[in-house]
CSV table of C-alpha atoms and ligand atoms in Angstrom, one decimal:
chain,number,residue,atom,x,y,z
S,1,UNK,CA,-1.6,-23.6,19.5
S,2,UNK,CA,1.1,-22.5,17.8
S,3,UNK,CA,0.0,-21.5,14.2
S,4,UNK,CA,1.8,-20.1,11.0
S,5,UNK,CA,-1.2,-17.3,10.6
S,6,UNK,CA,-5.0,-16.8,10.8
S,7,UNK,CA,-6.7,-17.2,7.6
S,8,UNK,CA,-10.3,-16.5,7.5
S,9,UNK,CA,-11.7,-18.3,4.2
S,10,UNK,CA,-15.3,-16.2,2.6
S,11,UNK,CA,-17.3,-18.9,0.3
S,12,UNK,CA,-20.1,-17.5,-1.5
S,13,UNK,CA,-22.4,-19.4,-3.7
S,14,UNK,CA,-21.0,-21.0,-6.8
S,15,UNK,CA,-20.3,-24.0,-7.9
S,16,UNK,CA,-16.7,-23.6,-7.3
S,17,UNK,CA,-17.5,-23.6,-3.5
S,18,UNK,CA,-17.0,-27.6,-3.7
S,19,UNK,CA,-13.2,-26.6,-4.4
S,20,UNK,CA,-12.5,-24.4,-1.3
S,21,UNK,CA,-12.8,-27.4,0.8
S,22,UNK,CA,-9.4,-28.7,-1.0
S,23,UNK,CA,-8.4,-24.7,0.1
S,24,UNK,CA,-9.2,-25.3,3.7
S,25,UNK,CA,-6.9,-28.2,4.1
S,26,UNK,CA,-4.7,-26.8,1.8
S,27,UNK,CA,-4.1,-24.2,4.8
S,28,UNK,CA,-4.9,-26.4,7.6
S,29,UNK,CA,-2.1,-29.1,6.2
S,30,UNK,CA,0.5,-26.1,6.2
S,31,UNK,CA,0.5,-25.2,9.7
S,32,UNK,CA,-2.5,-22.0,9.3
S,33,UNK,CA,-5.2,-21.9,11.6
S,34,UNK,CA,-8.4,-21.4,9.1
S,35,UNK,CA,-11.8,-19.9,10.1
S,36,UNK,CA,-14.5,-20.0,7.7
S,37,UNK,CA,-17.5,-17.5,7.0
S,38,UNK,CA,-20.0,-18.1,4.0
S,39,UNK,CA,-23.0,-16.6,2.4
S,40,UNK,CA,-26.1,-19.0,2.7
S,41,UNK,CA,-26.3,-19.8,-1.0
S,42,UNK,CA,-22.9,-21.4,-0.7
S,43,UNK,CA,-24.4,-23.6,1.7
S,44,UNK,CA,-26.8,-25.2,-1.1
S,45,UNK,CA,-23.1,-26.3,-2.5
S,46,UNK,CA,-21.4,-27.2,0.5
S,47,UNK,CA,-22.3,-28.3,4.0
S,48,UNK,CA,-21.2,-27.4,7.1
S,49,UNK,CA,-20.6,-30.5,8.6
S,50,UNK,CA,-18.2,-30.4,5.6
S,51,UNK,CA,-16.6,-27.1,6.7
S,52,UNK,CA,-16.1,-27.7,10.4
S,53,UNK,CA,-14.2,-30.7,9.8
S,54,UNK,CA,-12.1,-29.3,7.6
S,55,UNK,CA,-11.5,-26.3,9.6
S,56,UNK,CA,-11.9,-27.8,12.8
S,57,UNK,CA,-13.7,-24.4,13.7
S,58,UNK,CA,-17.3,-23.5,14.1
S,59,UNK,CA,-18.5,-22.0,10.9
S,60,UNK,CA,-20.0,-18.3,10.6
S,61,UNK,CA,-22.6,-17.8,7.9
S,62,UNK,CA,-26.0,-16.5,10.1
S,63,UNK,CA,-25.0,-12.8,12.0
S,64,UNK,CA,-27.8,-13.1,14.5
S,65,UNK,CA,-26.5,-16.4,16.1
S,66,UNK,CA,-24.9,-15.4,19.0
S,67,UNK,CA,-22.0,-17.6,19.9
S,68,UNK,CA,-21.1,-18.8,23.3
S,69,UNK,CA,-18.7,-16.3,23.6
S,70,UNK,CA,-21.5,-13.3,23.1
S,71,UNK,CA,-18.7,-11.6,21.1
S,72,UNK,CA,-19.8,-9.3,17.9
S,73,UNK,CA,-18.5,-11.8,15.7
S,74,UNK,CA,-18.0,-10.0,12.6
S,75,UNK,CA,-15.6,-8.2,14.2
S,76,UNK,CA,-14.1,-10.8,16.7
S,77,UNK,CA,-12.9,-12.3,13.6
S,78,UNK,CA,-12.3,-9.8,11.3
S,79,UNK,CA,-9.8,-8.8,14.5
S,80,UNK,CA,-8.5,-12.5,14.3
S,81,UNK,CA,-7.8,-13.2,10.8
S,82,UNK,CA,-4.3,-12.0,9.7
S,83,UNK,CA,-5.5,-12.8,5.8
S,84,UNK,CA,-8.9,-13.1,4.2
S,85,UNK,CA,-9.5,-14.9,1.8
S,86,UNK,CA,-12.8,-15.1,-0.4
S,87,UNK,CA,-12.9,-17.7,-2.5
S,88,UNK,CA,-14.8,-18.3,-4.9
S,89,UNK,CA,-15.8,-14.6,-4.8
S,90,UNK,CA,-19.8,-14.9,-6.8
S,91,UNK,CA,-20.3,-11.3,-8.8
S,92,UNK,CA,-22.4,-10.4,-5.9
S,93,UNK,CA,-19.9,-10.6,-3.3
S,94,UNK,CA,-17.7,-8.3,-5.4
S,95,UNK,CA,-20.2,-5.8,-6.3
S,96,UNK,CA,-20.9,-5.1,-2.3
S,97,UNK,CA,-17.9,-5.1,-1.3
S,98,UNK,CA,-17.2,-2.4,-4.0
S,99,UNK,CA,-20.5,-0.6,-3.1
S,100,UNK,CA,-19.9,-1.3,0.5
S,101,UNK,CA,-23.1,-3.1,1.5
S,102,UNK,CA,-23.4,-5.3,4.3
S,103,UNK,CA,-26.6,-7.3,4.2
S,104,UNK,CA,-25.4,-10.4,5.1
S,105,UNK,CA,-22.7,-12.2,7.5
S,106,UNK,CA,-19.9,-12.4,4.7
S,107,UNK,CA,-20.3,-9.3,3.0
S,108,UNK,CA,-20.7,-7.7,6.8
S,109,UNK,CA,-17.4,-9.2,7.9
S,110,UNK,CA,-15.5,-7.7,4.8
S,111,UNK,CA,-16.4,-4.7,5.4
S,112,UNK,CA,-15.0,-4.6,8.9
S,113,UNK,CA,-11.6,-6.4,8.1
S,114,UNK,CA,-8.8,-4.0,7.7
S,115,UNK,CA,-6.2,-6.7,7.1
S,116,UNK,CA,-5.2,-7.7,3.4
S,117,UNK,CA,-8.2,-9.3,1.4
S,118,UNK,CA,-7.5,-11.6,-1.4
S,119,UNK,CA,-10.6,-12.2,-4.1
S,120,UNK,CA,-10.5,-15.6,-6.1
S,121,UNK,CA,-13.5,-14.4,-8.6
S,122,UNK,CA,-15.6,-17.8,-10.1
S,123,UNK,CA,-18.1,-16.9,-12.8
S,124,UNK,CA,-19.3,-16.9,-16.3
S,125,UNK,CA,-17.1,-15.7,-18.7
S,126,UNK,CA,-19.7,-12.7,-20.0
S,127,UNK,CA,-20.8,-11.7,-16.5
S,128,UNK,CA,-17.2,-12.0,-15.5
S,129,UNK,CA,-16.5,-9.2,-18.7
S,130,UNK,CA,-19.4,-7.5,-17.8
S,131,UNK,CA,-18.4,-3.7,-17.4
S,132,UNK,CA,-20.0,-3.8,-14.2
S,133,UNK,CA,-18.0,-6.6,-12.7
S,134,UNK,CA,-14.8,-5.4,-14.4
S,135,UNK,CA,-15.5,-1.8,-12.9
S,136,UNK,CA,-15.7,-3.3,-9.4
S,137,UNK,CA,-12.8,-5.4,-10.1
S,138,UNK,CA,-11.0,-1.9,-10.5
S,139,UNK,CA,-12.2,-0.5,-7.7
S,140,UNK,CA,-10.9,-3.1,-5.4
S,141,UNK,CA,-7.8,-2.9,-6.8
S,142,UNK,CA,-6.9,0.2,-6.4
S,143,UNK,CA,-7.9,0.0,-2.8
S,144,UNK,CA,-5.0,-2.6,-2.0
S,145,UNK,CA,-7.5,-5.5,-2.3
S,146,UNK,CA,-5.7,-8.9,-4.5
S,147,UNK,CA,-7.5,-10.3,-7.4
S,148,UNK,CA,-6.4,-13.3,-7.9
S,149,UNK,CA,-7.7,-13.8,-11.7
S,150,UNK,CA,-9.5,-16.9,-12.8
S,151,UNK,CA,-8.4,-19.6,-15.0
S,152,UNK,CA,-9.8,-20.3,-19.0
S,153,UNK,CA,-11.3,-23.7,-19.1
S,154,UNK,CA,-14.3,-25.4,-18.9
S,155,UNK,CA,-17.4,-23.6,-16.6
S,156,UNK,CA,-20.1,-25.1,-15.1
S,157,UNK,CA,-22.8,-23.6,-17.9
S,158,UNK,CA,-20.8,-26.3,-19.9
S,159,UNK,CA,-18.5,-23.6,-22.6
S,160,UNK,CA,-14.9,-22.7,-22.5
S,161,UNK,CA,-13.8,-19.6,-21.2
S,162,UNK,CA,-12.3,-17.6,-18.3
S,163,UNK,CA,-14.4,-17.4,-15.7
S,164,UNK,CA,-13.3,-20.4,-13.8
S,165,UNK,CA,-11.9,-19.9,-10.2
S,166,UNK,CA,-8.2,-20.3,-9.7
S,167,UNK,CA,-7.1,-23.6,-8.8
S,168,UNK,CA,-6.9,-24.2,-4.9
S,169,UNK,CA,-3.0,-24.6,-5.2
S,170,UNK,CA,-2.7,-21.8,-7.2
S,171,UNK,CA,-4.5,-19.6,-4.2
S,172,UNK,CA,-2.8,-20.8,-1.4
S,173,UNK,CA,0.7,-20.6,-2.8
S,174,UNK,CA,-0.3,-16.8,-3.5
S,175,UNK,CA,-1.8,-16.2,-0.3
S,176,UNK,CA,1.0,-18.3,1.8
S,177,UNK,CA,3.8,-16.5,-0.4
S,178,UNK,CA,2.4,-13.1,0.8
S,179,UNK,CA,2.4,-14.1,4.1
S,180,UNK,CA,5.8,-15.4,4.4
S,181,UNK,CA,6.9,-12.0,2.3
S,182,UNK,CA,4.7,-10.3,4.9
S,183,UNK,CA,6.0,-12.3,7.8
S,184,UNK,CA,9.7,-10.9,7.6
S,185,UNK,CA,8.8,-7.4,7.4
S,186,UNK,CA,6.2,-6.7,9.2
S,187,UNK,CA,8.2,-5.5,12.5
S,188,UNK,CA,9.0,-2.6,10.4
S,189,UNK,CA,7.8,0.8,10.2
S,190,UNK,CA,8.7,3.4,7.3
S,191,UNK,CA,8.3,6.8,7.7
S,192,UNK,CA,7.5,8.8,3.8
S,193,UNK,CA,7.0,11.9,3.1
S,194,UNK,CA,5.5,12.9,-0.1
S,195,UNK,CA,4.1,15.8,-2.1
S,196,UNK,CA,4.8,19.3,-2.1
S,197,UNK,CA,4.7,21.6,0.8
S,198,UNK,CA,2.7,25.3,0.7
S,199,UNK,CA,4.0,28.2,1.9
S,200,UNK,CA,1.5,30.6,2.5
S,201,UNK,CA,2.0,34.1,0.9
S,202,UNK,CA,-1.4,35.5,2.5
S,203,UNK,CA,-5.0,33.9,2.8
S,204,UNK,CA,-5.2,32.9,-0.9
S,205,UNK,CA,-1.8,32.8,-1.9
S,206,UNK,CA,1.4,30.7,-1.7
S,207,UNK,CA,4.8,29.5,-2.5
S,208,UNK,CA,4.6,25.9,-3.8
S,209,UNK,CA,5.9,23.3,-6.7
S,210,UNK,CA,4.3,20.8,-9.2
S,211,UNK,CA,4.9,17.9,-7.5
S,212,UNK,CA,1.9,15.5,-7.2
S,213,UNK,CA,3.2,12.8,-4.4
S,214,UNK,CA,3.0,10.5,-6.8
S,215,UNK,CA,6.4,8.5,-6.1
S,216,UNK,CA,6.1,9.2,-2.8
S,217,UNK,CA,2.6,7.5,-2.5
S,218,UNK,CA,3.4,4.7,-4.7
S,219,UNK,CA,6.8,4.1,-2.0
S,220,UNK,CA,4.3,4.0,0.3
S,221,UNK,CA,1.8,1.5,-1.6
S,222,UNK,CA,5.3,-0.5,-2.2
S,223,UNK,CA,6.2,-0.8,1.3
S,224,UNK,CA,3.2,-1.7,2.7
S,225,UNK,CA,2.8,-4.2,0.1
S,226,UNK,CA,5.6,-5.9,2.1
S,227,UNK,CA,3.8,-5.8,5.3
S,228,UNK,CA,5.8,-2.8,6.7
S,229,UNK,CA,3.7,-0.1,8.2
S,230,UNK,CA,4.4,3.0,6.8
S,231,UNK,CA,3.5,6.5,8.2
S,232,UNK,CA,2.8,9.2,5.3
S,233,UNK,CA,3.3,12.3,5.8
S,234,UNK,CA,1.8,14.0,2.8
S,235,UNK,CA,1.5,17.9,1.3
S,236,UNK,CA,-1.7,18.9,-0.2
S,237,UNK,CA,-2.3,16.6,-2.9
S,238,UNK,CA,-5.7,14.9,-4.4
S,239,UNK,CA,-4.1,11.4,-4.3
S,240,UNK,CA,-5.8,8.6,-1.9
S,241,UNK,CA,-4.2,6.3,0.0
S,242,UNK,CA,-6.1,3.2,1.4
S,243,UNK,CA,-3.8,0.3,2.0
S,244,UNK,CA,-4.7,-1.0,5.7
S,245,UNK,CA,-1.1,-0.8,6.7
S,246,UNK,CA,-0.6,3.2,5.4
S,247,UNK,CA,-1.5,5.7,8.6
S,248,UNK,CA,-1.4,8.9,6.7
S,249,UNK,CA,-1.0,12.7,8.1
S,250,UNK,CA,-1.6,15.8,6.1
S,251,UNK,CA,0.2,19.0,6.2
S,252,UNK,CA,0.5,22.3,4.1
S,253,UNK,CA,4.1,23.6,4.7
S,254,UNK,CA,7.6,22.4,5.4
S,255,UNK,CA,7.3,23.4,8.8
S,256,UNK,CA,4.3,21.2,9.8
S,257,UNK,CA,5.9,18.3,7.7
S,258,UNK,CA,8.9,18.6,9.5
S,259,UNK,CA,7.3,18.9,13.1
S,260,UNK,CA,5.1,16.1,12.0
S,261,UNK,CA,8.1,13.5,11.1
S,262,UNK,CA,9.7,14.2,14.1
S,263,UNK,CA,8.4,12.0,16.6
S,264,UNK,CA,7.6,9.1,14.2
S,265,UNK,CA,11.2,9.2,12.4
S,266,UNK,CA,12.3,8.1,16.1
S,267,UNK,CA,10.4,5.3,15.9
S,268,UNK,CA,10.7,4.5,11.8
S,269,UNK,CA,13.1,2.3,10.6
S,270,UNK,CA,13.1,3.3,7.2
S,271,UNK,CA,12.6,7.1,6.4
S,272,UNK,CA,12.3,7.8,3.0
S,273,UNK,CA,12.2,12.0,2.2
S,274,UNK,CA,10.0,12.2,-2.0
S,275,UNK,CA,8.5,15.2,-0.9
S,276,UNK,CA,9.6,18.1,-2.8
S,277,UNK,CA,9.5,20.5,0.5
S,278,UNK,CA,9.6,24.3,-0.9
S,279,UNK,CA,13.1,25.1,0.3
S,280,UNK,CA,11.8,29.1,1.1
S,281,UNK,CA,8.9,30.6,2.9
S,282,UNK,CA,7.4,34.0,2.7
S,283,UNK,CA,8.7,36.0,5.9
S,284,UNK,CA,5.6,37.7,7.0
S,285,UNK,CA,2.9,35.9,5.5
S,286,UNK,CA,-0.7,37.8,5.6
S,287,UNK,CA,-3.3,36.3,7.5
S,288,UNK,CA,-5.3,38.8,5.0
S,289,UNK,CA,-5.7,38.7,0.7
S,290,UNK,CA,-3.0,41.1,0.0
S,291,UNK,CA,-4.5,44.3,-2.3
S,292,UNK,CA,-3.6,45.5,-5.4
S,293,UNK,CA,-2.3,48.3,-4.0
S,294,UNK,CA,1.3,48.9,-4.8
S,295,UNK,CA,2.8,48.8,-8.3
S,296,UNK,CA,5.1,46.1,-7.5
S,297,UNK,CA,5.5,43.8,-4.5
S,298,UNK,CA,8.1,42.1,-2.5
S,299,UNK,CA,8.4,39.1,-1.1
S,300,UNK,CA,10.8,38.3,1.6
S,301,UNK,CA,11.4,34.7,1.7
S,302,UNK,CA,13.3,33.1,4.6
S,303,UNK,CA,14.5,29.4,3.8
S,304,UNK,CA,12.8,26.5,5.6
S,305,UNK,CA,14.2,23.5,7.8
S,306,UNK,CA,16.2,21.0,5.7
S,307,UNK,CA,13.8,17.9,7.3
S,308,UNK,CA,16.0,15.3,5.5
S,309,UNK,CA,19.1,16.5,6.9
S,310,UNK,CA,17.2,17.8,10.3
S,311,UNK,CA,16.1,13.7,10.6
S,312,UNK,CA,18.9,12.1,9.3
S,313,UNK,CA,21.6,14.3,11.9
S,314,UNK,CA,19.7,12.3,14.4
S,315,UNK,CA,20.2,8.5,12.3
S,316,UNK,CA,19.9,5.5,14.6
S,317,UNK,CA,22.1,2.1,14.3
S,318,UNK,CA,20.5,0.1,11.6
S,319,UNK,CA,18.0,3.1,10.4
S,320,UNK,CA,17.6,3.8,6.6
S,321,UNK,CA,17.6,7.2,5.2
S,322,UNK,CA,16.8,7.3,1.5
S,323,UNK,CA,16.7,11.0,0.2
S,324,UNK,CA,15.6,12.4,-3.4
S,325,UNK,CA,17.8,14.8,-5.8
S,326,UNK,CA,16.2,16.6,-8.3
S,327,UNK,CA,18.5,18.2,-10.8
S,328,UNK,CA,18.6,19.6,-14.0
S,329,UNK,CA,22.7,19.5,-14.3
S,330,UNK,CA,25.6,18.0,-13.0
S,331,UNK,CA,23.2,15.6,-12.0
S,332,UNK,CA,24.9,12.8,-10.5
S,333,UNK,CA,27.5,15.2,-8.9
S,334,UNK,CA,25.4,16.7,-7.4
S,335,UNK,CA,23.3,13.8,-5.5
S,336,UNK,CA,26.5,12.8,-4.1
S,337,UNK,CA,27.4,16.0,-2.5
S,338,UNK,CA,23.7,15.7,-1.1
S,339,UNK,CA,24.1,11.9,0.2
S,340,UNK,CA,27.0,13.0,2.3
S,341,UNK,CA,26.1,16.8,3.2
S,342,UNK,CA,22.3,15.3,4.2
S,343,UNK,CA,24.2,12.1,6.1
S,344,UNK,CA,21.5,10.0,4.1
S,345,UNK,CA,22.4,6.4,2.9
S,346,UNK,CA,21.0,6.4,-0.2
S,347,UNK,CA,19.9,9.5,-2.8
S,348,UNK,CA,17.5,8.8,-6.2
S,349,UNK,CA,18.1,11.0,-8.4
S,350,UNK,CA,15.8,12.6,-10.9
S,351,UNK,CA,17.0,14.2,-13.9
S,352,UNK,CA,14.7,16.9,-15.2
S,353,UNK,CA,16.9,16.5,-18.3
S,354,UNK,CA,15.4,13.0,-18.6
S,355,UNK,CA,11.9,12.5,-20.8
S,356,UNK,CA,9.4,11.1,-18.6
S,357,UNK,CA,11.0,11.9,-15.3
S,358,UNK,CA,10.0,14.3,-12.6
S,359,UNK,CA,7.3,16.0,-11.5
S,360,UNK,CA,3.7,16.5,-13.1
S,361,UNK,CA,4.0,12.6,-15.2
S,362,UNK,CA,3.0,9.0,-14.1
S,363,UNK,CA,6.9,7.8,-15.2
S,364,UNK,CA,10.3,8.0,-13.5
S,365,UNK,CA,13.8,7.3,-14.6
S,366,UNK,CA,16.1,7.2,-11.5
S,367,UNK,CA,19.5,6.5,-10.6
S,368,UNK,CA,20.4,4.8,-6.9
S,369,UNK,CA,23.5,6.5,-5.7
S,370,UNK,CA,24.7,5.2,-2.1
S,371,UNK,CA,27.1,5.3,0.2
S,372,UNK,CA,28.8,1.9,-0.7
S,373,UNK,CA,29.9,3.6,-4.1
S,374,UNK,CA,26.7,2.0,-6.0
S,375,UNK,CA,24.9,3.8,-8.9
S,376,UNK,CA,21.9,1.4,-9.7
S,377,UNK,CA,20.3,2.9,-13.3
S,378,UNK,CA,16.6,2.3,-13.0
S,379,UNK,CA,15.1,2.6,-16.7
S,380,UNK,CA,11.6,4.6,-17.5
S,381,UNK,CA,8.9,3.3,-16.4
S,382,UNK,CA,6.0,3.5,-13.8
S,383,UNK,CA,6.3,5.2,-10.8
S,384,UNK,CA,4.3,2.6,-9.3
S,385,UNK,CA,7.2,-0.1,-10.7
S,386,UNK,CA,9.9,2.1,-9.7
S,387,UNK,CA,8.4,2.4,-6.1
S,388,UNK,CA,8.6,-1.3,-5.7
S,389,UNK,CA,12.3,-1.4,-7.2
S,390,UNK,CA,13.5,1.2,-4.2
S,391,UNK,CA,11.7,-1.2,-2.1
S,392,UNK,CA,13.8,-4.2,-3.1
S,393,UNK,CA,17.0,-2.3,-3.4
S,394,UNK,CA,16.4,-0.9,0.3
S,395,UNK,CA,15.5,-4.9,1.6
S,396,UNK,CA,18.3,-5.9,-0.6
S,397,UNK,CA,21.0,-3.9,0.2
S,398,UNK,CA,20.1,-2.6,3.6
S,399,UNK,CA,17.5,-4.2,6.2
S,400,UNK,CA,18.9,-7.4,5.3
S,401,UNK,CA,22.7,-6.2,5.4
S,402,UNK,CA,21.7,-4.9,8.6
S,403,UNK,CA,20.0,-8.4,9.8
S,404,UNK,CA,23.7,-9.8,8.9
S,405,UNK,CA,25.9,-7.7,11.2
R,501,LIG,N1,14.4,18.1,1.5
R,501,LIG,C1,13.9,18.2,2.8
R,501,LIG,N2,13.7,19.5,3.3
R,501,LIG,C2,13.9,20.6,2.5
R,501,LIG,C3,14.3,20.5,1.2
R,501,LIG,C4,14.6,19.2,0.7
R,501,LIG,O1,13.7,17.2,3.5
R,501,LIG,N3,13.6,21.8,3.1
R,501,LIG,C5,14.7,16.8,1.0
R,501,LIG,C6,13.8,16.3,-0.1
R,501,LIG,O2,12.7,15.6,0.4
R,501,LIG,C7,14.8,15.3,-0.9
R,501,LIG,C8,16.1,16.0,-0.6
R,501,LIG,O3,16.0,16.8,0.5
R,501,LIG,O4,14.8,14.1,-0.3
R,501,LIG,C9,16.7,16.8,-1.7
R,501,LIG,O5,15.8,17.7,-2.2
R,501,LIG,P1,16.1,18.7,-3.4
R,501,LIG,O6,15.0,19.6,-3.7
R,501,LIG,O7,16.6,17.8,-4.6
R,501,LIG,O8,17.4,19.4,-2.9
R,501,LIG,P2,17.5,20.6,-2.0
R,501,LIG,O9,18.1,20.1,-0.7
R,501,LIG,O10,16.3,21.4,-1.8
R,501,LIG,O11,18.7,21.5,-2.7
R,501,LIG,P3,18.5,22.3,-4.1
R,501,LIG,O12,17.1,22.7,-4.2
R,501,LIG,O13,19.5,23.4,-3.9
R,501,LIG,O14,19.0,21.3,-5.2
């Protein structure tokens, strides 16, 4: 059958449940193929001759029924679905996901999807304020998974307050709008580096920079947030990265990062360079802690592969190559001599003169300079909102320019 996406709909037990058969056909009616696993309180709400209808699918709510198929089915589905959806999402449902228990068929199954996972939370207001709940909220969050809030109104335990799950409409026009978003993009693959690179002096020792990968994981966050799969090539940072779509390779120095962007540049169709790559490496590095020997030492520092400019030498029809500039004067000057010198199509430029900018802080301020004569001024603000304002501009003004011709 020819279908618009797998959705695999989670119902745990809550009154709400009675409204995620309205989200069943909501999905079915559009043209997606739905699947439907619950918990077994949810099945004191609803019933699964209810379900099955709806879905027109067998239901999955006991793990040690083993279907006709003798498939593991926690992970025969978690392999199908392109989207999961849990809705409405009980406290409990949230706190094992965030914990990582699986005790159950639903709670099993989410731990095993590595696709995007939306959470339509339906609860009391003061449990759904509850440090506890908000902390696992949080969590899930930051690991790429949706929330999508719930409503004020009235709650079952009969007072006002938020607590209530989303409307059904509301949840599948945010789920169906990621898709679509998701559909477009997601034959593309990115390739970011990020971070700073080491150079070693001796065992202990090295040559390296402030830079946290901050903009260059939040590109990354960005991009896959679009459905693009992005290979990160990261220097030695303590940031985490754990969006399903994000394959991420760690290196020390420039010339690992550089032999490690090789092959997948090839394949990438956007490469975008953040990583501040020390542009010198000690000589003769020592594979020993150099003594305190001498009264003063020298270093002989030999300068490392440009990997920008080694990449973008090598630009395919229709690639992307978005580099970084960061200056401290003639700022703008001097990202256009690197656009053209690095044969990149677009340079953001950092200002170290700039408050907020730069390495070592959670704000940017950036300018887009490109090869079309455009100077886009992005204003301070988050790194992560900047990220996702590259992102546009690069859709915008380049993959789908390139879709054109
Ligand atoms: N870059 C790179 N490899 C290097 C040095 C820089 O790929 N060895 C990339 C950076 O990732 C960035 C761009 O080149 O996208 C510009 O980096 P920047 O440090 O601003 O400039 P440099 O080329 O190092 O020149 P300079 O330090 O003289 O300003």
């Amino acid at each position: 059958m020819n279908t618009k996406g797998n959705i695999l709909i989670g119902i745990t037990g809550g009154i709400a449940a009675y409204k995620s058969l309205s989200l069943i056909r909501l999905f079915v009616q559009n043209g997606y193929e739905v699947k439907v696993a619950t918990t077994k309180n949810a099945l004191n709400f609803i019933t699964p001759l209810s379900i099955e209808t709806l879905s027109n699918n067998t239901l999955y709510s006991d793990m040690f029924t083993l279907p006709s198929n003798r498939q593991v089915e926690h992970i025969a589905l978690s392999d199908w679905a392109d989207v999961v959806v849990v809705a409405p999402a009980s406290a409990n449902i949230i706190g094992k996901l965030a914990s990582g228990i699986a005790d159950d068929a639903l709670s099993t199954l989410l731990l095993a999807v590595k696709k995007k996972i939306y959470i339509a939370p339906a609860m009391n207001e003061r449990m759904f304020t509850h440090f506890s709940v908000q902390k696992n909220l949080s969590f899930l969050r930051e690991n790429g998974i949706q929330i999508i809030e719930p409503e004020e109104g009235f709650l079952a335990c009969k007072v006002k307050g938020k607590g209530r799950m989303a409307e059904p409409e509301t949840i599948f026009n945010i789920v169906n709008d990621g898709f679509e978003a998701k559909e477009s993009f997601s034959h593309l693959t990115a390739l970011v580096t990020a971070g700073p690179t080491y150079e070693p002096i001796d065992a202990v020792r090295f040559v390296g920079n402030y830079s946290s990968g901050l903009m260059g994981f939040s590109l990354a966050e960005a991009l896959a947030e679009k459905g693009i799969r992005v290979n990160l090539v990261a220097g030695p940072t303590h940031l985490t990265s754990r969006h399903p779509f994000i394959q991420r390779t760690d290196v020390q120095t420039a010339n690992e990062m550089l032999n490690a962007c090789k092959s997948l540049a090839a394949k990438a169709d956007i490469l975008i360079m953040a990583a501040a790559v020390a542009d010198y490496s000690p000589e003769h590095p020592s594979t020993e802690k150099i003594k305190k020997t001498t009264k003063d030492l020298q270093l002989t520092l030999q300068p490392t592969a440009d990997i920008l400019k080694t990449l973008a030498a090598k630009k395919k029809k229709k690639q992307v190559v978005v580099g970084f500039a960061l200056e401290t004067n003639n700022e703008v000057e001097n990202a256009k001599k690197k656009l053209k010198e690095k044969n990149a199509d677009c340079i953001i430029l950092n200002s170290l003169r700039d408050e907020g900018a730069g390495f070592g802080v959670t704000t940017n301020k950036v300018k887009i300079i490109d090869t079309k004569g455009n100077i886009i001024d992005i204003p301070l603000q988050s790194k992560k909102e900047i990220a996702k304002t590259i992102v546009q501009y690069i859709i915008t003004h380049h993959i789908n320019k390139n879709k054109k011709q």
